[in-house]
Tab-separated table of C-alpha atoms in Angstrom:
chain	number	residue	atom	x	y	z
A	1	MET	CA	-74.818	94.681	-139.245
A	2	LEU	CA	-76.027	92.999	-136.129
A	3	ILE	CA	-73.712	91.080	-133.793
A	4	ALA	CA	-75.097	88.759	-131.058
A	5	THR	CA	-72.980	86.980	-128.561
A	6	THR	CA	-73.481	84.824	-125.456
A	7	PRO	CA	-72.741	87.039	-122.424
A	8	ALA	CA	-69.439	85.209	-121.582
A	9	GLN	CA	-65.929	86.451	-122.045
A	10	GLY	CA	-64.886	83.618	-124.221
A	11	HIS	CA	-67.766	84.270	-126.621
A	12	VAL	CA	-67.209	87.999	-126.753
A	13	VAL	CA	-63.397	88.336	-126.990
A	14	SER	CA	-63.023	86.795	-130.361
A	15	MET	CA	-65.576	89.093	-131.854
A	16	LEU	CA	-63.924	92.273	-130.692
A	17	GLU	CA	-61.329	92.657	-133.488
A	18	VAL	CA	-63.915	91.772	-136.163
A	19	ALA	CA	-66.377	94.343	-134.877
A	20	HIS	CA	-63.651	96.984	-134.748
A	21	GLU	CA	-62.556	96.233	-138.244
A	22	LEU	CA	-66.175	96.495	-139.472
A	23	THR	CA	-66.735	99.894	-137.902
A	24	ARG	CA	-63.372	101.099	-139.115
A	25	ARG	CA	-64.570	100.293	-142.659
A	26	GLY	CA	-67.696	102.509	-142.078
A	27	HIS	CA	-70.305	99.922	-141.326
A	28	GLU	CA	-72.991	100.585	-138.680
A	29	VAL	CA	-72.659	97.776	-136.175
A	30	ARG	CA	-74.996	97.001	-133.361
A	31	TRP	CA	-73.973	94.426	-130.756
A	32	TYR	CA	-76.305	92.529	-128.532
A	33	THR	CA	-74.767	90.961	-125.430
A	34	GLY	CA	-74.489	91.371	-121.656
A	35	ARG	CA	-73.965	94.576	-119.788
A	36	ALA	CA	-70.585	93.481	-118.356
A	37	PHE	CA	-69.199	93.862	-121.789
A	38	ARG	CA	-70.575	97.282	-122.691
A	39	ARG	CA	-67.165	99.039	-122.442
A	40	GLN	CA	-65.517	96.433	-124.715
A	41	VAL	CA	-68.282	96.626	-127.240
A	42	GLU	CA	-68.162	100.435	-127.339
A	43	GLN	CA	-64.371	100.331	-127.679
A	44	THR	CA	-64.866	98.684	-131.092
A	45	GLY	CA	-67.064	101.484	-132.228
A	46	ALA	CA	-70.210	99.366	-132.183
A	47	HIS	CA	-73.515	100.415	-130.698
A	48	PHE	CA	-74.333	98.459	-127.532
A	49	GLU	CA	-77.632	96.601	-127.397
A	50	PRO	CA	-78.254	95.174	-123.979
A	51	MET	CA	-79.827	91.818	-123.181
A	52	SER	CA	-82.658	91.746	-120.792
A	53	GLU	CA	-81.594	91.090	-117.169
A	54	GLU	CA	-83.205	87.663	-117.064
A	55	LEU	CA	-80.828	86.526	-119.946
A	56	ASP	CA	-77.774	88.370	-118.874
A	57	PHE	CA	-75.368	86.322	-116.727
A	58	GLY	CA	-72.308	88.286	-117.894
A	59	GLY	CA	-69.638	88.843	-115.315
A	60	LYS	CA	-70.589	85.888	-113.165
A	61	SER	CA	-69.113	82.526	-112.756
A	62	ARG	CA	-71.128	79.640	-114.004
A	63	GLU	CA	-72.111	78.635	-110.422
A	64	GLU	CA	-73.107	82.115	-109.554
A	65	ALA	CA	-75.319	82.366	-112.635
A	66	PHE	CA	-76.693	78.773	-112.366
A	67	PRO	CA	-76.444	77.678	-108.734
A	68	SER	CA	-77.966	74.357	-109.532
A	69	HIS	CA	-74.937	73.548	-111.638
A	70	ALA	CA	-72.578	73.535	-108.632
A	71	GLY	CA	-70.978	70.164	-108.143
A	72	LEU	CA	-71.821	68.756	-111.494
A	73	SER	CA	-69.170	66.891	-113.493
A	74	GLY	CA	-68.542	64.790	-116.550
A	75	LEU	CA	-71.222	64.397	-119.241
A	76	LYS	CA	-74.005	65.495	-117.025
A	77	ASN	CA	-72.198	68.734	-116.373
A	78	PHE	CA	-71.791	69.327	-120.104
A	79	LYS	CA	-75.307	68.479	-121.019
A	80	ILE	CA	-76.987	70.607	-118.355
A	81	GLY	CA	-74.716	73.438	-119.117
A	82	VAL	CA	-75.585	73.404	-122.855
A	83	ARG	CA	-79.349	73.043	-122.010
A	84	ASP	CA	-79.537	75.908	-119.548
A	85	ILE	CA	-76.921	78.338	-120.937
A	86	PHE	CA	-77.561	77.978	-124.673
A	87	TYR	CA	-80.847	76.137	-125.487
A	88	ARG	CA	-83.296	77.490	-123.007
A	89	THR	CA	-82.111	81.041	-123.399
A	90	ALA	CA	-82.449	80.952	-127.197
A	91	PRO	CA	-86.217	81.618	-127.548
A	92	ALA	CA	-86.097	84.837	-125.501
A	93	GLN	CA	-82.861	85.911	-127.207
A	94	MET	CA	-84.588	85.398	-130.592
A	95	GLU	CA	-87.529	87.669	-129.543
A	96	GLU	CA	-85.089	90.426	-128.419
A	97	LEU	CA	-83.101	90.141	-131.678
A	98	LEU	CA	-86.221	90.271	-133.837
A	99	ALA	CA	-87.275	93.403	-131.940
A	100	ILE	CA	-83.864	94.995	-132.757
A	101	LEU	CA	-84.285	94.020	-136.422
A	102	GLU	CA	-87.599	95.849	-136.583
A	103	ARG	CA	-85.874	99.146	-135.818
A	104	PHE	CA	-82.468	98.287	-137.290
A	105	PRO	CA	-82.908	96.258	-140.555
A	106	ALA	CA	-79.549	94.747	-140.634
A	107	ASP	CA	-78.028	93.302	-143.815
A	108	CYS	CA	-76.679	90.287	-141.896
A	109	ILE	CA	-76.417	88.767	-138.398
A	110	LEU	CA	-73.013	87.655	-137.001
A	111	GLY	CA	-73.303	85.438	-133.872
A	112	ASP	CA	-70.997	83.302	-131.913
A	113	ASP	CA	-71.655	79.664	-132.898
A	114	MET	CA	-73.582	78.850	-129.647
A	115	CYS	CA	-75.768	81.945	-129.622
A	116	TYR	CA	-78.791	80.088	-130.891
A	117	GLY	CA	-81.101	83.009	-130.494
A	118	ALA	CA	-79.257	84.638	-133.345
A	119	ALA	CA	-79.645	81.405	-135.457
A	120	PHE	CA	-83.416	81.456	-134.688
A	121	ALA	CA	-83.726	85.150	-135.553
A	122	SER	CA	-81.967	84.598	-138.834
A	123	GLU	CA	-84.211	81.637	-139.683
A	124	ARG	CA	-87.401	83.567	-138.807
A	125	SER	CA	-86.377	86.898	-140.548
A	126	GLY	CA	-84.450	85.579	-143.514
A	127	VAL	CA	-81.416	87.773	-142.660
A	128	PRO	CA	-78.206	86.021	-143.613
A	129	LEU	CA	-76.335	84.431	-140.708
A	130	GLY	CA	-72.623	84.078	-140.163
A	131	TRP	CA	-71.007	82.358	-137.203
A	132	LEU	CA	-67.730	83.284	-135.485
A	133	ALA	CA	-66.574	80.248	-133.590
A	134	ASN	CA	-65.808	80.717	-129.895
A	135	SER	CA	-63.951	77.358	-129.877
A	136	ILE	CA	-63.149	74.428	-132.156
A	137	TYR	CA	-65.129	73.558	-135.354
A	138	ILE	CA	-68.304	72.077	-133.924
A	139	LEU	CA	-69.967	70.446	-136.928
A	140	GLY	CA	-69.802	66.753	-137.510
A	141	SER	CA	-67.510	64.996	-140.097
A	142	ARG	CA	-66.916	61.429	-141.270
A	143	ASP	CA	-63.263	62.130	-140.580
A	144	THR	CA	-63.593	62.961	-136.793
A	145	ALA	CA	-65.132	61.517	-133.712
A	146	PRO	CA	-67.997	63.475	-131.849
A	147	ILE	CA	-67.101	66.558	-129.810
A	148	GLY	CA	-66.123	66.053	-126.188
A	149	ARG	CA	-64.160	62.791	-126.525
A	150	GLY	CA	-60.686	64.188	-127.129
A	151	VAL	CA	-60.124	61.575	-129.809
A	152	PRO	CA	-57.754	62.346	-132.723
A	153	PRO	CA	-59.025	62.329	-136.336
A	154	SER	CA	-58.892	59.471	-138.764
A	155	SER	CA	-59.968	59.353	-142.438
A	156	THR	CA	-58.880	55.751	-143.054
A	157	PRO	CA	-61.674	53.217	-143.728
A	158	LEU	CA	-61.304	51.823	-140.186
A	159	GLY	CA	-61.101	55.300	-138.731
A	160	ARG	CA	-64.360	56.349	-140.477
A	161	ILE	CA	-66.050	53.236	-139.167
A	162	ARG	CA	-64.865	54.249	-135.691
A	163	ASN	CA	-66.117	57.778	-136.127
A	164	ALA	CA	-69.502	56.553	-137.460
A	165	LEU	CA	-70.025	54.203	-134.534
A	166	MET	CA	-69.094	56.784	-131.942
A	167	THR	CA	-71.460	59.261	-133.634
A	168	PHE	CA	-74.297	56.682	-133.599
A	169	VAL	CA	-73.777	55.890	-129.895
A	170	SER	CA	-73.577	59.584	-129.008
A	171	ASP	CA	-76.639	60.571	-131.106
A	172	ARG	CA	-78.861	57.739	-130.104
A	173	ILE	CA	-77.787	57.039	-126.531
A	174	ALA	CA	-75.522	59.441	-124.727
A	175	MET	CA	-76.938	62.643	-126.243
A	176	ARG	CA	-80.516	61.453	-126.923
A	177	ASP	CA	-81.920	63.719	-124.283
A	178	MET	CA	-80.102	66.731	-125.973
A	179	ARG	CA	-81.725	65.804	-129.293
A	180	ARG	CA	-85.146	65.966	-127.554
A	181	GLU	CA	-84.244	69.225	-125.771
A	182	ALA	CA	-83.346	70.861	-129.174
A	183	ASP	CA	-86.536	69.576	-130.853
A	184	LEU	CA	-88.612	71.035	-127.985
A	185	THR	CA	-86.752	74.361	-128.157
A	186	ARG	CA	-87.377	74.669	-131.876
A	187	ASP	CA	-91.011	73.681	-131.389
A	188	SER	CA	-91.432	76.490	-128.876
A	189	VAL	CA	-90.502	79.114	-131.448
A	190	GLY	CA	-92.433	77.574	-134.329
A	191	LEU	CA	-89.405	76.378	-136.224
A	192	PRO	CA	-89.384	72.947	-137.943
A	193	ARG	CA	-87.409	70.092	-136.363
A	194	LEU	CA	-84.085	69.186	-138.007
A	195	THR	CA	-82.938	65.617	-138.746
A	196	THR	CA	-79.227	66.256	-138.066
A	197	SER	CA	-77.261	64.785	-135.249
A	198	ALA	CA	-77.522	65.799	-131.571
A	199	MET	CA	-75.940	69.103	-130.943
A	200	GLU	CA	-76.530	69.981	-134.578
A	201	ASN	CA	-80.336	69.697	-134.608
A	202	ILE	CA	-80.699	72.984	-132.554
A	203	ALA	CA	-79.914	75.385	-135.501
A	204	ARG	CA	-79.477	75.342	-139.270
A	205	PRO	CA	-75.823	75.785	-140.306
A	206	PRO	CA	-74.894	79.345	-141.206
A	207	ALA	CA	-74.061	80.836	-144.633
A	208	LEU	CA	-70.579	81.698	-143.269
A	209	TYR	CA	-68.630	79.954	-140.653
A	210	LEU	CA	-65.519	81.802	-139.451
A	211	VAL	CA	-63.167	79.680	-137.234
A	212	GLY	CA	-60.637	81.780	-135.281
A	213	THR	CA	-57.554	79.752	-135.657
A	214	VAL	CA	-55.087	78.657	-138.358
A	215	PRO	CA	-55.473	75.431	-140.400
A	216	SER	CA	-52.447	73.763	-138.659
A	217	PHE	CA	-54.442	73.802	-135.399
A	218	GLU	CA	-57.621	72.150	-136.736
A	219	TYR	CA	-58.128	68.630	-138.001
A	220	PRO	CA	-58.272	68.164	-141.767
A	221	ARG	CA	-61.670	67.102	-143.071
A	222	SER	CA	-62.896	66.040	-146.567
A	223	ASP	CA	-66.424	67.302	-145.789
A	224	LEU	CA	-66.115	70.784	-144.271
A	225	HIS	CA	-69.327	72.758	-144.218
A	226	PRO	CA	-69.431	75.033	-147.311
A	227	GLY	CA	-68.561	78.637	-146.306
A	228	THR	CA	-66.077	77.565	-143.624
A	229	HIS	CA	-62.922	79.681	-143.393
A	230	PHE	CA	-60.059	79.410	-140.908
A	231	VAL	CA	-59.270	83.030	-140.625
A	232	GLY	CA	-56.503	83.087	-137.952
A	233	GLY	CA	-56.257	84.201	-134.341
A	234	LEU	CA	-58.734	86.625	-132.815
A	235	ILE	CA	-57.538	87.256	-129.264
A	236	GLY	CA	-59.204	90.575	-128.626
A	237	LEU	CA	-58.186	94.236	-128.580
A	238	PRO	CA	-55.347	95.325	-126.387
A	239	PRO	CA	-56.535	97.283	-123.255
A	240	GLU	CA	-56.778	101.030	-123.513
A	241	ASP	CA	-54.550	101.364	-120.434
A	242	PHE	CA	-52.224	98.968	-118.779
A	243	GLU	CA	-50.480	99.425	-115.484
A	244	PRO	CA	-47.769	96.778	-115.118
A	245	PRO	CA	-47.717	95.030	-111.707
A	246	ALA	CA	-44.688	95.749	-109.409
A	247	TRP	CA	-42.953	92.504	-110.296
A	248	TRP	CA	-43.022	93.172	-114.060
A	249	GLY	CA	-39.290	93.669	-114.340
A	250	GLU	CA	-38.686	90.079	-113.194
A	251	LEU	CA	-39.886	88.917	-116.557
A	252	GLU	CA	-36.589	89.989	-118.078
A	253	GLU	CA	-34.588	87.844	-115.641
A	254	ASP	CA	-32.505	84.904	-116.983
A	255	ARG	CA	-35.007	82.189	-116.018
A	256	PRO	CA	-38.028	80.731	-117.873
A	257	VAL	CA	-41.446	82.090	-117.332
A	258	ALA	CA	-44.402	79.727	-116.760
A	259	LEU	CA	-47.953	81.070	-117.017
A	260	ILE	CA	-50.665	79.144	-115.259
A	261	THR	CA	-54.279	80.012	-116.181
A	262	GLN	CA	-57.827	78.545	-115.923
A	263	GLY	CA	-59.377	81.223	-118.011
A	264	THR	CA	-62.398	83.295	-116.889
A	265	THR	CA	-65.054	80.794	-115.757
A	266	ALA	CA	-63.289	77.846	-114.096
A	267	ASN	CA	-63.160	78.076	-110.296
A	268	ASP	CA	-61.525	74.811	-109.039
A	269	VAL	CA	-58.431	76.408	-107.492
A	270	GLU	CA	-57.217	73.122	-105.974
A	271	TRP	CA	-57.388	71.009	-109.066
A	272	LEU	CA	-55.060	72.898	-111.441
A	273	LEU	CA	-53.832	76.213	-109.908
A	274	ALA	CA	-52.712	74.893	-106.552
A	275	SER	CA	-51.313	71.671	-107.905
A	276	ALA	CA	-49.324	73.534	-110.533
A	277	VAL	CA	-48.070	76.170	-108.024
A	278	ARG	CA	-46.793	73.402	-105.750
A	279	ALA	CA	-45.326	71.525	-108.691
A	280	LEU	CA	-43.156	74.458	-109.767
A	281	ALA	CA	-42.357	75.855	-106.439
A	282	ASP	CA	-38.779	74.413	-106.448
A	283	GLN	CA	-38.035	74.822	-110.124
A	284	ASN	CA	-35.877	77.611	-111.519
A	285	VAL	CA	-38.791	79.355	-113.174
A	286	LEU	CA	-40.928	82.503	-112.594
A	287	VAL	CA	-44.505	81.393	-112.226
A	288	VAL	CA	-47.297	83.818	-113.151
A	289	VAL	CA	-50.814	82.796	-112.041
A	290	THR	CA	-53.847	84.434	-113.476
A	291	THR	CA	-57.099	83.464	-111.831
A	292	GLY	CA	-59.493	85.079	-114.310
A	293	THR	CA	-62.095	85.593	-111.621
A	294	ASP	CA	-62.223	86.367	-107.888
A	295	LEU	CA	-61.377	82.885	-106.634
A	296	ASP	CA	-60.656	81.428	-103.265
A	297	VAL	CA	-57.015	82.086	-103.553
A	298	ASP	CA	-56.316	81.316	-99.911
A	299	LYS	CA	-55.862	77.702	-101.130
A	300	LEU	CA	-52.723	78.905	-102.856
A	301	SER	CA	-51.209	80.357	-99.696
A	302	PRO	CA	-48.489	80.695	-98.676
A	303	LEU	CA	-47.240	81.543	-102.146
A	304	PRO	CA	-43.818	80.182	-103.001
A	305	ASP	CA	-41.128	82.816	-103.603
A	306	ASN	CA	-41.146	82.221	-107.337
A	307	VAL	CA	-44.982	82.814	-107.827
A	308	ARG	CA	-46.675	86.081	-108.853
A	309	LEU	CA	-50.493	86.012	-108.524
A	310	GLU	CA	-52.850	88.323	-110.465
A	311	ARG	CA	-56.500	88.274	-111.273
A	312	PHE	CA	-55.792	89.417	-114.872
A	313	VAL	CA	-52.864	90.365	-117.019
A	314	PRO	CA	-53.506	91.199	-120.722
A	315	TYR	CA	-52.113	88.462	-122.989
A	316	HIS	CA	-50.932	91.152	-125.407
A	317	HIS	CA	-48.422	92.268	-122.829
A	318	LEU	CA	-47.676	89.059	-120.950
A	319	LEU	CA	-47.376	86.265	-123.571
A	320	PRO	CA	-44.223	87.710	-125.359
A	321	HIS	CA	-42.350	86.989	-122.079
A	322	VAL	CA	-43.825	83.470	-121.513
A	323	ASP	CA	-41.901	80.189	-122.175
A	324	VAL	CA	-44.673	77.756	-121.382
A	325	MET	CA	-48.433	78.018	-120.564
A	326	LEU	CA	-50.235	75.616	-118.269
A	327	THR	CA	-53.943	75.725	-119.154
A	328	ASN	CA	-57.207	73.814	-118.704
A	329	GLY	CA	-57.787	74.043	-122.423
A	330	GLY	CA	-59.629	77.245	-122.962
A	331	TYR	CA	-59.657	77.878	-126.659
A	332	ASN	CA	-58.964	81.555	-126.707
A	333	GLY	CA	-56.060	81.299	-124.320
A	334	VAL	CA	-54.590	78.390	-126.313
A	335	ASN	CA	-54.787	80.277	-129.540
A	336	ALA	CA	-53.337	83.411	-127.877
A	337	ALA	CA	-50.412	81.312	-126.699
A	338	LEU	CA	-49.766	79.809	-130.079
A	339	ALA	CA	-50.015	83.199	-131.777
A	340	HIS	CA	-47.046	84.173	-129.608
A	341	GLY	CA	-45.143	80.919	-130.239
A	342	VAL	CA	-45.661	79.688	-126.636
A	343	PRO	CA	-45.859	75.901	-126.179
A	344	LEU	CA	-48.371	74.355	-123.917
A	345	VAL	CA	-49.160	71.894	-121.043
A	346	VAL	CA	-52.835	71.285	-121.293
A	347	THR	CA	-54.894	69.586	-118.424
A	348	PRO	CA	-58.365	69.537	-119.936
A	349	SER	CA	-61.428	69.756	-117.766
A	350	SER	CA	-64.900	69.618	-119.212
A	351	GLU	CA	-66.927	70.876	-122.200
A	352	GLU	CA	-64.900	70.730	-125.430
A	353	LYS	CA	-61.553	71.207	-123.602
A	354	PRO	CA	-60.387	67.609	-124.204
A	355	ASP	CA	-60.757	68.249	-127.889
A	356	VAL	CA	-58.616	71.402	-127.575
A	357	ALA	CA	-56.062	69.435	-125.692
A	358	ALA	CA	-56.142	66.664	-128.381
A	359	ARG	CA	-55.490	69.297	-131.063
A	360	ALA	CA	-52.439	70.569	-129.147
A	361	GLN	CA	-51.030	67.136	-129.015
A	362	TRP	CA	-51.910	66.395	-132.603
A	363	ALA	CA	-50.287	69.600	-133.791
A	364	GLY	CA	-47.099	68.956	-131.782
A	365	VAL	CA	-47.324	72.159	-129.735
A	366	GLY	CA	-47.698	70.767	-126.265
A	367	VAL	CA	-48.038	67.966	-123.706
A	368	VAL	CA	-51.410	66.736	-122.327
A	369	VAL	CA	-51.890	65.754	-118.773
A	370	LYS	CA	-55.329	64.158	-118.450
A	371	LYS	CA	-57.557	65.365	-115.647
A	372	ALA	CA	-57.330	61.985	-113.715
A	373	ALA	CA	-53.504	62.158	-113.905
A	374	VAL	CA	-53.088	65.734	-112.596
A	375	SER	CA	-50.579	65.795	-109.722
A	376	GLU	CA	-47.595	67.757	-108.653
A	377	GLU	CA	-45.257	65.162	-110.152
A	378	SER	CA	-47.097	64.850	-113.493
A	379	LEU	CA	-47.284	68.664	-113.989
A	380	SER	CA	-43.634	69.173	-113.024
A	381	LYS	CA	-42.548	66.495	-115.529
A	382	ALA	CA	-44.725	67.990	-118.297
A	383	VAL	CA	-43.335	71.504	-117.759
A	384	ARG	CA	-39.755	70.157	-117.773
A	385	THR	CA	-40.517	68.268	-120.990
A	386	VAL	CA	-41.822	71.345	-122.808
A	387	LEU	CA	-39.071	73.533	-121.656
A	388	THR	CA	-36.232	71.074	-122.512
A	389	ASP	CA	-37.577	69.490	-125.664
A	390	GLU	CA	-37.142	72.157	-128.330
A	391	SER	CA	-39.558	70.472	-130.794
A	392	TYR	CA	-42.516	71.905	-128.912
A	393	ARG	CA	-41.261	75.443	-129.136
A	394	ARG	CA	-40.282	75.097	-132.768
A	395	ARG	CA	-43.624	73.808	-133.693
A	396	ALA	CA	-45.399	76.542	-131.676
A	397	GLN	CA	-43.268	79.136	-133.492
A	398	GLU	CA	-44.185	77.639	-136.864
A	399	LEU	CA	-47.895	78.148	-135.941
A	400	ALA	CA	-47.110	81.673	-134.706
A	401	GLU	CA	-45.832	82.526	-138.186
A	402	GLU	CA	-49.005	81.125	-139.646
A	403	PHE	CA	-51.001	83.349	-137.265
A	404	ARG	CA	-48.958	86.426	-138.164
A	405	ASN	CA	-49.613	85.881	-141.895
A	406	SER	CA	-53.395	85.464	-141.462
A	407	ASP	CA	-54.617	89.019	-140.811
A	408	ALA	CA	-57.671	87.556	-139.166
A	409	PRO	CA	-59.853	90.777	-138.660
A	410	SER	CA	-59.386	91.878	-142.236
A	411	ARG	CA	-60.081	88.468	-143.661
A	412	ALA	CA	-63.145	87.983	-141.540
A	413	ALA	CA	-64.535	91.435	-142.430
A	414	ASP	CA	-63.995	90.742	-146.187
A	415	LEU	CA	-66.093	87.510	-145.857
A	416	ILE	CA	-68.808	89.201	-143.785
A	417	GLU	CA	-69.109	91.944	-146.370
A	418	SER	CA	-69.358	89.259	-149.089
A	419	MET	CA	-72.068	87.490	-147.225
A	420	ALA	CA	-74.017	90.730	-146.783
A	421	ASP	CA	-73.591	91.862	-150.395
A	422	SER	CA	-74.625	88.513	-151.789
A	423	GLN	CA	-77.514	87.968	-149.377
A	424	GLY	CA	-75.971	84.957	-147.735
A	425	GLN	CA	-74.642	83.160	-150.842
A	426	ILE	CA	-71.049	82.437	-149.991
A	427	PRO	CA	-69.036	80.665	-152.732
A	428	THR	CA	-68.591	77.047	-151.843
A	429	GLY	CA	-65.107	76.939	-153.255
A	430	GLY	CA	-63.891	79.604	-150.904
A	431	VAL	CA	-63.035	77.383	-147.812
A	432	THR	CA	-59.690	78.341	-146.430
A	433	HIS	CA	-57.775	75.408	-145.093
């Protein structure tokens, strides 16, 4: 089996447990991604296949990898990011994957759902393709609005009219240039153009679409893509070694623990981290801040007495002690929190994060503070609400039970084996929701 992932932590982490389960079952697995993830890949038992240096931005922030993206915001930020990170890298990824397939005739390809080089390689070679989602379900539906709007679902007649109108405007106006970019990208590798909507006309849908969450955290749809399965949480393998920080014993004290995180690629310290630290400085909570990358943490100084700052603390060890997570809406972090029954305060930034936040609100597991409303007062109020209103914790714990019962790596591996054995013909009646 050949795995291919975009060289970014959020695209790699959800694949780790699946790769480990496949190698544990005796499959030969090769994994194509960036060099920064070699140790994690090899920890799963897979053979590491490195991307060429010109495609490999692993281990860098977005601004480091794409300096021209600095200062972008809103829809322009989203579109240029998709264009440069995913579309324009796909042709060269395809060539490298086809070269791997020449010497390693895999039974199937498993890619993250935005590694379009894997989709192209599958289409060119005929090798069955599966997607493992790195975020929310990305395909369109008559029951939902387009991605990026943070709009709740509706399957009523009026709701479907709303969804259709929003999709039309997105496809023909707001995202028209992305449709054109996808057409040109497919032209460049000799693949026929697709007539589907913008953001879907870049690649044919896969035979198997694995979504790494539970059904209760995803909108219901009457027209899910055949072969879609919500397999449960995939939050990565626990680290081989963990040295607790000096303050670790404070997690057992009789006060709530609030975790503030921006994930691994965001770098706007002032917007969320600094505002949240100041908001919670006078509250009776222990505040753990994880930066994800080497950020300009001087903006957080001087740290209040109740704040503990770390670049990274494994969720496997930290989340069992956490009472509320403040997050910008990173999908893997949100699912990790819910898998541990931790309710949320979500302050969505860009990309699909407004949609992640909308799902948290829809599922009843957290409070959303919109980006324009972020302030010390709004964040302090949101944290107090989540800590004092037991409904959020109860609902998060209900989802945690659903996560515990899902056995995601095993379920995913079963489905991948079925795809490989049946040469990509996944039963359409097998959608798990």
